[in-house]
Amino acid sequence: MLVDYLKRGVLAGAIAGIAYGAYVALVANPLVGYMETRAEGGDHAHAGEHAHEAGEHAHAAGEGAHAVSEATTAAVSIGSGVLWGILLGGAFALAFYFLEPALPGRGRVKAYVLAAAGFLTVSVAPWLVLPPTTPGAELAFDPTLRSAIYAGMMAVGAVVAAASVYGYGRLSPENRPLGVGVAAVPIVVLVVVTTVAAPTIVETGALSADLVTAFRGLTVLSQAALWALVAACFGWLQTRAGAQPAAERHDDLLTSP
């Protein structure tokens, strides 16, 4: 049974990973390249015209190599996206197998709840303190400390997600709006506390605030879409395979001779 879940999770992750890799190749990489150019533009804005003319010949000669480089980068991006999707899908399937009884909702709703909890844990909570890094950004603290902060915020995010799911599960059978409100409380507290108390760890450098906001927004949306696509594909594969809910599996184990 667990192996079947893993197979469906890996397949769901591969499908989602292809879409995510295409996004990285077609949207994220060009945006990062543009931001790198903008970040370095201040140092080269007053370059001489003769140097520009000489550079045109080198640019023309290197266009073919540049096209090959872009194709290679796109292939690597798609391949990396697939690998990340497979890893995420496998972890998602394992978590779903063991946590399904505790997840609210029925059928595919459980998969979306788990995806939301995973996104909150892995991305949202850490990014409240360590937002996605932009080209040319100046980072406070050393990499070891930043990694420790990221891991610590993931643990905080897991606690917040568990508290939200638990609160909703306890109160929604009697009063669903109250359950939704209680589920939102831990998330709101997390956002407020980190907004007020978190130190400024990332300085955006020379890039405009609008460009940085757009980059971070796209990063958040792309990761949310990846989690949602994994959940959607996994839920569809579960339904297609006729997988039993956890409660039914438990009853079958109890009644089997």
PDB file of C-alpha atoms in Angstrom:
ATOM      1  CA  MET A   1       0.000   0.000   0.000  1.00  0.00           C
ATOM      2  CA  LEU A   2       2.737   2.453   0.943  1.00  0.00           C
ATOM      3  CA  VAL A   3       4.614   1.600  -2.257  1.00  0.00           C
ATOM      4  CA  ASP A   4       1.487   2.382  -4.293  1.00  0.00           C
ATOM      5  CA  TYR A   5       1.219   5.769  -2.604  1.00  0.00           C
ATOM      6  CA  LEU A   6       4.871   6.460  -3.357  1.00  0.00           C
ATOM      7  CA  LYS A   7       4.439   5.532  -7.018  1.00  0.00           C
ATOM      8  CA  ARG A   8       1.503   7.903  -7.360  1.00  0.00           C
ATOM      9  CA  GLY A   9       3.384  10.623  -5.492  1.00  0.00           C
ATOM     10  CA  VAL A  10       6.442  10.311  -7.720  1.00  0.00           C
ATOM     11  CA  LEU A  11       4.297  10.401 -10.861  1.00  0.00           C
ATOM     12  CA  ALA A  12       2.374  13.424  -9.586  1.00  0.00           C
ATOM     13  CA  GLY A  13       5.650  15.119  -8.719  1.00  0.00           C
ATOM     14  CA  ALA A  14       7.108  14.406 -12.153  1.00  0.00           C
ATOM     15  CA  ILE A  15       4.083  15.960 -13.869  1.00  0.00           C
ATOM     16  CA  ALA A  16       4.226  19.011 -11.616  1.00  0.00           C
ATOM     17  CA  GLY A  17       8.010  19.177 -12.013  1.00  0.00           C
ATOM     18  CA  ILE A  18       7.763  19.413 -15.803  1.00  0.00           C
ATOM     19  CA  ALA A  19       5.443  22.398 -15.472  1.00  0.00           C
ATOM     20  CA  TYR A  20       7.666  23.991 -12.825  1.00  0.00           C
ATOM     21  CA  GLY A  21      10.820  23.425 -14.884  1.00  0.00           C
ATOM     22  CA  ALA A  22       9.152  25.045 -17.903  1.00  0.00           C
ATOM     23  CA  TYR A  23       8.251  28.050 -15.748  1.00  0.00           C
ATOM     24  CA  VAL A  24      11.856  28.360 -14.556  1.00  0.00           C
ATOM     25  CA  ALA A  25      13.222  28.097 -18.096  1.00  0.00           C
ATOM     26  CA  LEU A  26      10.733  30.457 -19.744  1.00  0.00           C
ATOM     27  CA  VAL A  27      10.012  32.984 -16.985  1.00  0.00           C
ATOM     28  CA  ALA A  28      12.294  32.801 -13.961  1.00  0.00           C
ATOM     29  CA  ASN A  29      15.654  32.542 -15.766  1.00  0.00           C
ATOM     30  CA  PRO A  30      15.009  35.495 -18.112  1.00  0.00           C
ATOM     31  CA  LEU A  31      13.754  37.559 -15.175  1.00  0.00           C
ATOM     32  CA  VAL A  32      16.848  36.754 -13.107  1.00  0.00           C
ATOM     33  CA  GLY A  33      19.058  37.623 -16.083  1.00  0.00           C
ATOM     34  CA  TYR A  34      17.278  40.955 -16.470  1.00  0.00           C
ATOM     35  CA  MET A  35      17.629  41.687 -12.763  1.00  0.00           C
ATOM     36  CA  GLU A  36      21.332  40.836 -12.848  1.00  0.00           C
ATOM     37  CA  THR A  37      21.787  43.258 -15.723  1.00  0.00           C
ATOM     38  CA  ARG A  38      19.896  45.962 -13.816  1.00  0.00           C
ATOM     39  CA  ALA A  39      21.881  45.274 -10.648  1.00  0.00           C
ATOM     40  CA  GLU A  40      25.178  45.629 -12.510  1.00  0.00           C
ATOM     41  CA  GLY A  41      23.977  48.504 -14.701  1.00  0.00           C
ATOM     42  CA  GLY A  42      25.009  51.180 -12.260  1.00  0.00           C
ATOM     43  CA  ASP A  43      28.657  50.181 -12.573  1.00  0.00           C
ATOM     44  CA  HIS A  44      28.661  50.258 -16.367  1.00  0.00           C
ATOM     45  CA  ALA A  45      26.192  53.048 -17.227  1.00  0.00           C
ATOM     46  CA  HIS A  46      28.962  55.422 -18.322  1.00  0.00           C
ATOM     47  CA  ALA A  47      31.018  53.001 -20.445  1.00  0.00           C
ATOM     48  CA  GLY A  48      32.652  54.643 -23.514  1.00  0.00           C
ATOM     49  CA  GLU A  49      31.083  54.486 -26.955  1.00  0.00           C
ATOM     50  CA  HIS A  50      34.215  53.011 -28.533  1.00  0.00           C
ATOM     51  CA  ALA A  51      34.152  50.122 -26.090  1.00  0.00           C
ATOM     52  CA  HIS A  52      30.505  49.610 -27.035  1.00  0.00           C
ATOM     53  CA  GLU A  53      31.308  49.443 -30.749  1.00  0.00           C
ATOM     54  CA  ALA A  54      34.136  46.986 -30.188  1.00  0.00           C
ATOM     55  CA  GLY A  55      31.819  44.901 -28.041  1.00  0.00           C
ATOM     56  CA  GLU A  56      29.270  44.669 -30.852  1.00  0.00           C
ATOM     57  CA  HIS A  57      31.631  42.514 -32.917  1.00  0.00           C
ATOM     58  CA  ALA A  58      32.277  40.180 -30.002  1.00  0.00           C
ATOM     59  CA  HIS A  59      28.536  40.035 -29.358  1.00  0.00           C
ATOM     60  CA  ALA A  60      27.787  39.086 -32.966  1.00  0.00           C
ATOM     61  CA  ALA A  61      30.479  36.405 -32.936  1.00  0.00           C
ATOM     62  CA  GLY A  62      29.157  34.973 -29.711  1.00  0.00           C
ATOM     63  CA  GLU A  63      25.464  34.816 -30.621  1.00  0.00           C
ATOM     64  CA  GLY A  64      25.659  31.161 -31.637  1.00  0.00           C
ATOM     65  CA  ALA A  65      27.384  30.172 -28.403  1.00  0.00           C
ATOM     66  CA  HIS A  66      24.826  32.213 -26.481  1.00  0.00           C
ATOM     67  CA  ALA A  67      21.934  30.340 -28.136  1.00  0.00           C
ATOM     68  CA  VAL A  68      23.538  27.015 -27.234  1.00  0.00           C
ATOM     69  CA  SER A  69      24.082  28.234 -23.690  1.00  0.00           C
ATOM     70  CA  GLU A  70      20.420  29.266 -23.377  1.00  0.00           C
ATOM     71  CA  ALA A  71      19.246  25.880 -24.659  1.00  0.00           C
ATOM     72  CA  THR A  72      21.502  24.109 -22.181  1.00  0.00           C
ATOM     73  CA  THR A  73      20.283  26.298 -19.349  1.00  0.00           C
ATOM     74  CA  ALA A  74      16.654  25.609 -20.302  1.00  0.00           C
ATOM     75  CA  ALA A  75      17.285  21.851 -20.400  1.00  0.00           C
ATOM     76  CA  VAL A  76      18.998  21.951 -17.016  1.00  0.00           C
ATOM     77  CA  SER A  77      16.158  24.030 -15.565  1.00  0.00           C
ATOM     78  CA  ILE A  78      13.513  21.592 -16.773  1.00  0.00           C
ATOM     79  CA  GLY A  79      15.526  18.615 -15.552  1.00  0.00           C
ATOM     80  CA  SER A  80      16.040  20.235 -12.151  1.00  0.00           C
ATOM     81  CA  GLY A  81      12.334  21.053 -11.976  1.00  0.00           C
ATOM     82  CA  VAL A  82      11.430  17.422 -12.649  1.00  0.00           C
ATOM     83  CA  LEU A  83      13.857  16.180  -9.991  1.00  0.00           C
ATOM     84  CA  TRP A  84      12.524  18.684  -7.451  1.00  0.00           C
ATOM     85  CA  GLY A  85       8.960  17.689  -8.327  1.00  0.00           C
ATOM     86  CA  ILE A  86       9.747  13.978  -7.904  1.00  0.00           C
ATOM     87  CA  LEU A  87      11.355  14.615  -4.514  1.00  0.00           C
ATOM     88  CA  LEU A  88       8.429  16.749  -3.423  1.00  0.00           C
ATOM     89  CA  GLY A  89       5.883  14.254  -4.732  1.00  0.00           C
ATOM     90  CA  GLY A  90       7.528  11.348  -2.919  1.00  0.00           C
ATOM     91  CA  ALA A  91       7.663  13.267   0.357  1.00  0.00           C
ATOM     92  CA  PHE A  92       4.060  14.375  -0.169  1.00  0.00           C
ATOM     93  CA  ALA A  93       2.896  10.778  -0.689  1.00  0.00           C
ATOM     94  CA  LEU A  94       4.667   9.589   2.460  1.00  0.00           C
ATOM     95  CA  ALA A  95       3.173  12.404   4.508  1.00  0.00           C
ATOM     96  CA  PHE A  96      -0.281  11.780   3.068  1.00  0.00           C
ATOM     97  CA  TYR A  97      -0.132   8.069   3.828  1.00  0.00           C
ATOM     98  CA  PHE A  98       0.592   8.639   7.511  1.00  0.00           C
ATOM     99  CA  LEU A  99      -1.302  11.887   8.108  1.00  0.00           C
ATOM    100  CA  GLU A 100      -4.446  11.239   6.076  1.00  0.00           C
ATOM    101  CA  PRO A 101      -6.598  10.326   9.124  1.00  0.00           C
ATOM    102  CA  ALA A 102      -5.779  13.681  10.755  1.00  0.00           C
ATOM    103  CA  LEU A 103      -6.476  15.795   7.667  1.00  0.00           C
ATOM    104  CA  PRO A 104      -9.898  17.473   7.450  1.00  0.00           C
ATOM    105  CA  GLY A 105     -12.138  17.104   4.437  1.00  0.00           C
ATOM    106  CA  ARG A 106     -12.911  14.228   2.128  1.00  0.00           C
ATOM    107  CA  GLY A 107     -11.316  12.792  -0.978  1.00  0.00           C
ATOM    108  CA  ARG A 108      -9.088  15.192  -2.849  1.00  0.00           C
ATOM    109  CA  VAL A 109      -9.689  17.959  -0.304  1.00  0.00           C
ATOM    110  CA  LYS A 110      -7.308  16.179   2.067  1.00  0.00           C
ATOM    111  CA  ALA A 111      -4.536  16.399  -0.527  1.00  0.00           C
ATOM    112  CA  TYR A 112      -5.045  20.152  -0.905  1.00  0.00           C
ATOM    113  CA  VAL A 113      -5.023  20.630   2.866  1.00  0.00           C
ATOM    114  CA  LEU A 114      -1.723  18.765   3.106  1.00  0.00           C
ATOM    115  CA  ALA A 115      -0.314  20.808   0.222  1.00  0.00           C
ATOM    116  CA  ALA A 116      -1.283  24.049   1.961  1.00  0.00           C
ATOM    117  CA  ALA A 117       0.311  22.861   5.204  1.00  0.00           C
ATOM    118  CA  GLY A 118       3.470  21.831   3.360  1.00  0.00           C
ATOM    119  CA  PHE A 119       3.700  25.136   1.515  1.00  0.00           C
ATOM    120  CA  LEU A 120       3.282  27.031   4.781  1.00  0.00           C
ATOM    121  CA  THR A 121       5.964  24.916   6.443  1.00  0.00           C
ATOM    122  CA  VAL A 122       8.586  24.740   3.709  1.00  0.00           C
ATOM    123  CA  SER A 123       8.213  28.143   2.059  1.00  0.00           C
ATOM    124  CA  VAL A 124       5.933  30.712   3.687  1.00  0.00           C
ATOM    125  CA  ALA A 125       7.181  30.573   7.270  1.00  0.00           C
ATOM    126  CA  PRO A 126      10.904  30.760   6.365  1.00  0.00           C
ATOM    127  CA  TRP A 127      10.308  33.457   3.739  1.00  0.00           C
ATOM    128  CA  LEU A 128       8.703  35.700   6.339  1.00  0.00           C
ATOM    129  CA  VAL A 129      12.205  36.075   7.802  1.00  0.00           C
ATOM    130  CA  LEU A 130      14.384  35.158   4.823  1.00  0.00           C
ATOM    131  CA  PRO A 131      12.527  36.325   1.692  1.00  0.00           C
ATOM    132  CA  PRO A 132      13.630  34.979  -1.718  1.00  0.00           C
ATOM    133  CA  THR A 133      17.024  36.430  -2.536  1.00  0.00           C
ATOM    134  CA  THR A 134      17.301  38.732  -5.529  1.00  0.00           C
ATOM    135  CA  PRO A 135      20.422  39.262  -7.693  1.00  0.00           C
ATOM    136  CA  GLY A 136      22.749  41.807  -6.129  1.00  0.00           C
ATOM    137  CA  ALA A 137      21.127  41.516  -2.698  1.00  0.00           C
ATOM    138  CA  GLU A 138      23.258  41.970   0.398  1.00  0.00           C
ATOM    139  CA  LEU A 139      22.764  39.255   3.001  1.00  0.00           C
ATOM    140  CA  ALA A 140      23.350  39.718   6.700  1.00  0.00           C
ATOM    141  CA  PHE A 141      24.811  36.877   8.765  1.00  0.00           C
ATOM    142  CA  ASP A 142      26.834  33.959   7.459  1.00  0.00           C
ATOM    143  CA  PRO A 143      25.319  31.063   5.436  1.00  0.00           C
ATOM    144  CA  THR A 144      25.404  28.679   8.409  1.00  0.00           C
ATOM    145  CA  LEU A 145      23.336  31.006  10.564  1.00  0.00           C
ATOM    146  CA  ARG A 146      20.907  31.720   7.731  1.00  0.00           C
ATOM    147  CA  SER A 147      20.461  27.975   7.192  1.00  0.00           C
ATOM    148  CA  ALA A 148      19.774  27.533  10.893  1.00  0.00           C
ATOM    149  CA  ILE A 149      17.198  30.351  10.809  1.00  0.00           C
ATOM    150  CA  TYR A 150      15.535  28.783   7.774  1.00  0.00           C
ATOM    151  CA  ALA A 151      15.360  25.365   9.459  1.00  0.00           C
ATOM    152  CA  GLY A 152      14.023  26.926  12.643  1.00  0.00           C
ATOM    153  CA  MET A 153      11.291  28.762  10.751  1.00  0.00           C
ATOM    154  CA  MET A 154      10.347  25.527   9.002  1.00  0.00           C
ATOM    155  CA  ALA A 155       9.837  23.970  12.430  1.00  0.00           C
ATOM    156  CA  VAL A 156       7.731  26.969  13.460  1.00  0.00           C
ATOM    157  CA  GLY A 157       5.739  26.659  10.235  1.00  0.00           C
ATOM    158  CA  ALA A 158       5.071  22.976  10.921  1.00  0.00           C
ATOM    159  CA  VAL A 159       3.756  23.804  14.390  1.00  0.00           C
ATOM    160  CA  VAL A 160       1.545  26.584  13.001  1.00  0.00           C
ATOM    161  CA  ALA A 161       0.191  24.320  10.256  1.00  0.00           C
ATOM    162  CA  ALA A 162      -0.548  21.548  12.749  1.00  0.00           C
ATOM    163  CA  ALA A 163      -2.289  24.003  15.092  1.00  0.00           C
ATOM    164  CA  SER A 164      -4.444  25.331  12.236  1.00  0.00           C
ATOM    165  CA  VAL A 165      -5.471  21.860  11.084  1.00  0.00           C
ATOM    166  CA  TYR A 166      -6.170  20.752  14.644  1.00  0.00           C
ATOM    167  CA  GLY A 167      -8.239  23.835  15.437  1.00  0.00           C
ATOM    168  CA  TYR A 168     -10.305  23.462  12.299  1.00  0.00           C
ATOM    169  CA  GLY A 169     -10.822  19.752  12.866  1.00  0.00           C
ATOM    170  CA  ARG A 170     -12.024  20.301  16.414  1.00  0.00           C
ATOM    171  CA  LEU A 171     -14.527  23.076  15.738  1.00  0.00           C
ATOM    172  CA  SER A 172     -15.672  22.710  12.130  1.00  0.00           C
ATOM    173  CA  PRO A 173     -18.090  19.796  12.766  1.00  0.00           C
ATOM    174  CA  GLU A 174     -20.131  22.063  15.045  1.00  0.00           C
ATOM    175  CA  ASN A 175     -19.511  25.441  13.408  1.00  0.00           C
ATOM    176  CA  ARG A 176     -17.538  25.591  10.174  1.00  0.00           C
ATOM    177  CA  PRO A 177     -17.070  29.406  10.056  1.00  0.00           C
ATOM    178  CA  LEU A 178     -15.740  29.290  13.615  1.00  0.00           C
ATOM    179  CA  GLY A 179     -13.418  26.463  12.612  1.00  0.00           C
ATOM    180  CA  VAL A 180     -12.074  28.511   9.711  1.00  0.00           C
ATOM    181  CA  GLY A 181     -11.542  31.492  12.016  1.00  0.00           C
ATOM    182  CA  VAL A 182      -9.690  29.413  14.589  1.00  0.00           C
ATOM    183  CA  ALA A 183      -7.552  27.844  11.862  1.00  0.00           C
ATOM    184  CA  ALA A 184      -6.529  31.308  10.655  1.00  0.00           C
ATOM    185  CA  VAL A 185      -5.439  32.531  14.104  1.00  0.00           C
ATOM    186  CA  PRO A 186      -2.034  30.749  14.251  1.00  0.00           C
ATOM    187  CA  ILE A 187      -1.198  31.913  10.714  1.00  0.00           C
ATOM    188  CA  VAL A 188      -2.117  35.530  11.476  1.00  0.00           C
ATOM    189  CA  VAL A 189      -0.072  35.431  14.679  1.00  0.00           C
ATOM    190  CA  LEU A 190       2.922  34.064  12.754  1.00  0.00           C
ATOM    191  CA  VAL A 191       2.712  36.837  10.154  1.00  0.00           C
ATOM    192  CA  VAL A 192       2.276  39.597  12.733  1.00  0.00           C
ATOM    193  CA  VAL A 193       5.101  38.391  14.996  1.00  0.00           C
ATOM    194  CA  THR A 194       7.584  37.967  12.141  1.00  0.00           C
ATOM    195  CA  THR A 195       6.633  41.328  10.640  1.00  0.00           C
ATOM    196  CA  VAL A 196       7.252  43.101  13.939  1.00  0.00           C
ATOM    197  CA  ALA A 197      10.120  41.111  15.417  1.00  0.00           C
ATOM    198  CA  ALA A 198      12.112  39.651  12.502  1.00  0.00           C
ATOM    199  CA  PRO A 199      15.463  41.351  11.790  1.00  0.00           C
ATOM    200  CA  THR A 200      16.280  42.720   8.344  1.00  0.00           C
ATOM    201  CA  ILE A 201      18.454  39.988   6.891  1.00  0.00           C
ATOM    202  CA  VAL A 202      18.220  40.735   3.164  1.00  0.00           C
ATOM    203  CA  GLU A 203      18.992  44.143   1.629  1.00  0.00           C
ATOM    204  CA  THR A 204      17.750  44.426  -1.960  1.00  0.00           C
ATOM    205  CA  GLY A 205      20.657  46.529  -3.200  1.00  0.00           C
ATOM    206  CA  ALA A 206      20.265  48.749  -6.287  1.00  0.00           C
ATOM    207  CA  LEU A 207      17.115  47.114  -7.660  1.00  0.00           C
ATOM    208  CA  SER A 208      13.829  48.987  -7.505  1.00  0.00           C
ATOM    209  CA  ALA A 209      11.298  47.998  -4.864  1.00  0.00           C
ATOM    210  CA  ASP A 210       8.666  47.195  -7.528  1.00  0.00           C
ATOM    211  CA  LEU A 211      10.984  44.797  -9.340  1.00  0.00           C
ATOM    212  CA  VAL A 212      11.953  43.055  -6.115  1.00  0.00           C
ATOM    213  CA  THR A 213       8.292  42.749  -5.117  1.00  0.00           C
ATOM    214  CA  ALA A 214       7.409  41.299  -8.517  1.00  0.00           C
ATOM    215  CA  PHE A 215      10.257  38.773  -8.313  1.00  0.00           C
ATOM    216  CA  ARG A 216       9.305  37.653  -4.825  1.00  0.00           C
ATOM    217  CA  GLY A 217       5.638  37.492  -5.742  1.00  0.00           C
ATOM    218  CA  LEU A 218       6.391  35.263  -8.740  1.00  0.00           C
ATOM    219  CA  THR A 219       8.583  33.047  -6.578  1.00  0.00           C
ATOM    220  CA  VAL A 220       5.839  32.607  -3.992  1.00  0.00           C
ATOM    221  CA  LEU A 221       3.161  31.996  -6.620  1.00  0.00           C
ATOM    222  CA  SER A 222       5.299  29.480  -8.509  1.00  0.00           C
ATOM    223  CA  GLN A 223       5.942  27.437  -5.375  1.00  0.00           C
ATOM    224  CA  ALA A 224       2.276  27.596  -4.390  1.00  0.00           C
ATOM    225  CA  ALA A 225       1.336  26.422  -7.883  1.00  0.00           C
ATOM    226  CA  LEU A 226       3.831  23.566  -7.644  1.00  0.00           C
ATOM    227  CA  TRP A 227       2.322  22.347  -4.357  1.00  0.00           C
ATOM    228  CA  ALA A 228      -1.202  22.721  -5.736  1.00  0.00           C
ATOM    229  CA  LEU A 229      -0.337  20.804  -8.908  1.00  0.00           C
ATOM    230  CA  VAL A 230       1.263  17.976  -6.916  1.00  0.00           C
ATOM    231  CA  ALA A 231      -1.885  17.763  -4.773  1.00  0.00           C
ATOM    232  CA  ALA A 232      -4.186  17.872  -7.815  1.00  0.00           C
ATOM    233  CA  CYS A 233      -2.283  15.166  -9.698  1.00  0.00           C
ATOM    234  CA  PHE A 234      -1.915  12.998  -6.610  1.00  0.00           C
ATOM    235  CA  GLY A 235      -5.608  13.304  -5.766  1.00  0.00           C
ATOM    236  CA  TRP A 236      -6.558  12.438  -9.353  1.00  0.00           C
ATOM    237  CA  LEU A 237      -4.259   9.404  -9.358  1.00  0.00           C
ATOM    238  CA  GLN A 238      -5.694   8.293  -6.001  1.00  0.00           C
ATOM    239  CA  THR A 239      -9.238   8.509  -7.359  1.00  0.00           C
ATOM    240  CA  ARG A 240      -8.292   6.795 -10.605  1.00  0.00           C
ATOM    241  CA  ALA A 241      -6.654   3.929  -8.699  1.00  0.00           C
ATOM    242  CA  GLY A 242      -9.638   3.602  -6.370  1.00  0.00           C
ATOM    243  CA  ALA A 243      -7.426   4.044  -3.301  1.00  0.00           C
ATOM    244  CA  GLN A 244      -9.187   3.458   0.003  1.00  0.00           C
ATOM    245  CA  PRO A 245      -9.356   6.249   2.580  1.00  0.00           C
ATOM    246  CA  ALA A 246      -7.392   5.674   5.765  1.00  0.00           C
ATOM    247  CA  ALA A 247     -10.522   4.890   7.795  1.00  0.00           C
ATOM    248  CA  GLU A 248     -11.554   2.160   5.362  1.00  0.00           C
ATOM    249  CA  ARG A 249      -8.035   0.687   5.340  1.00  0.00           C
ATOM    250  CA  HIS A 250      -8.141   0.562   9.117  1.00  0.00           C
ATOM    251  CA  ASP A 251     -11.559  -1.151   9.134  1.00  0.00           C
ATOM    252  CA  ASP A 252     -10.347  -3.706   6.602  1.00  0.00           C
ATOM    253  CA  LEU A 253      -7.359  -4.527   8.767  1.00  0.00           C
ATOM    254  CA  LEU A 254      -9.596  -5.011  11.799  1.00  0.00           C
ATOM    255  CA  THR A 255     -12.111  -7.226   9.985  1.00  0.00           C
ATOM    256  CA  SER A 256      -9.672  -9.289   7.939  1.00  0.00           C
ATOM    257  CA  PRO A 257      -9.101 -12.824   9.275  1.00  0.00           C
TER     258      PRO A 257
END
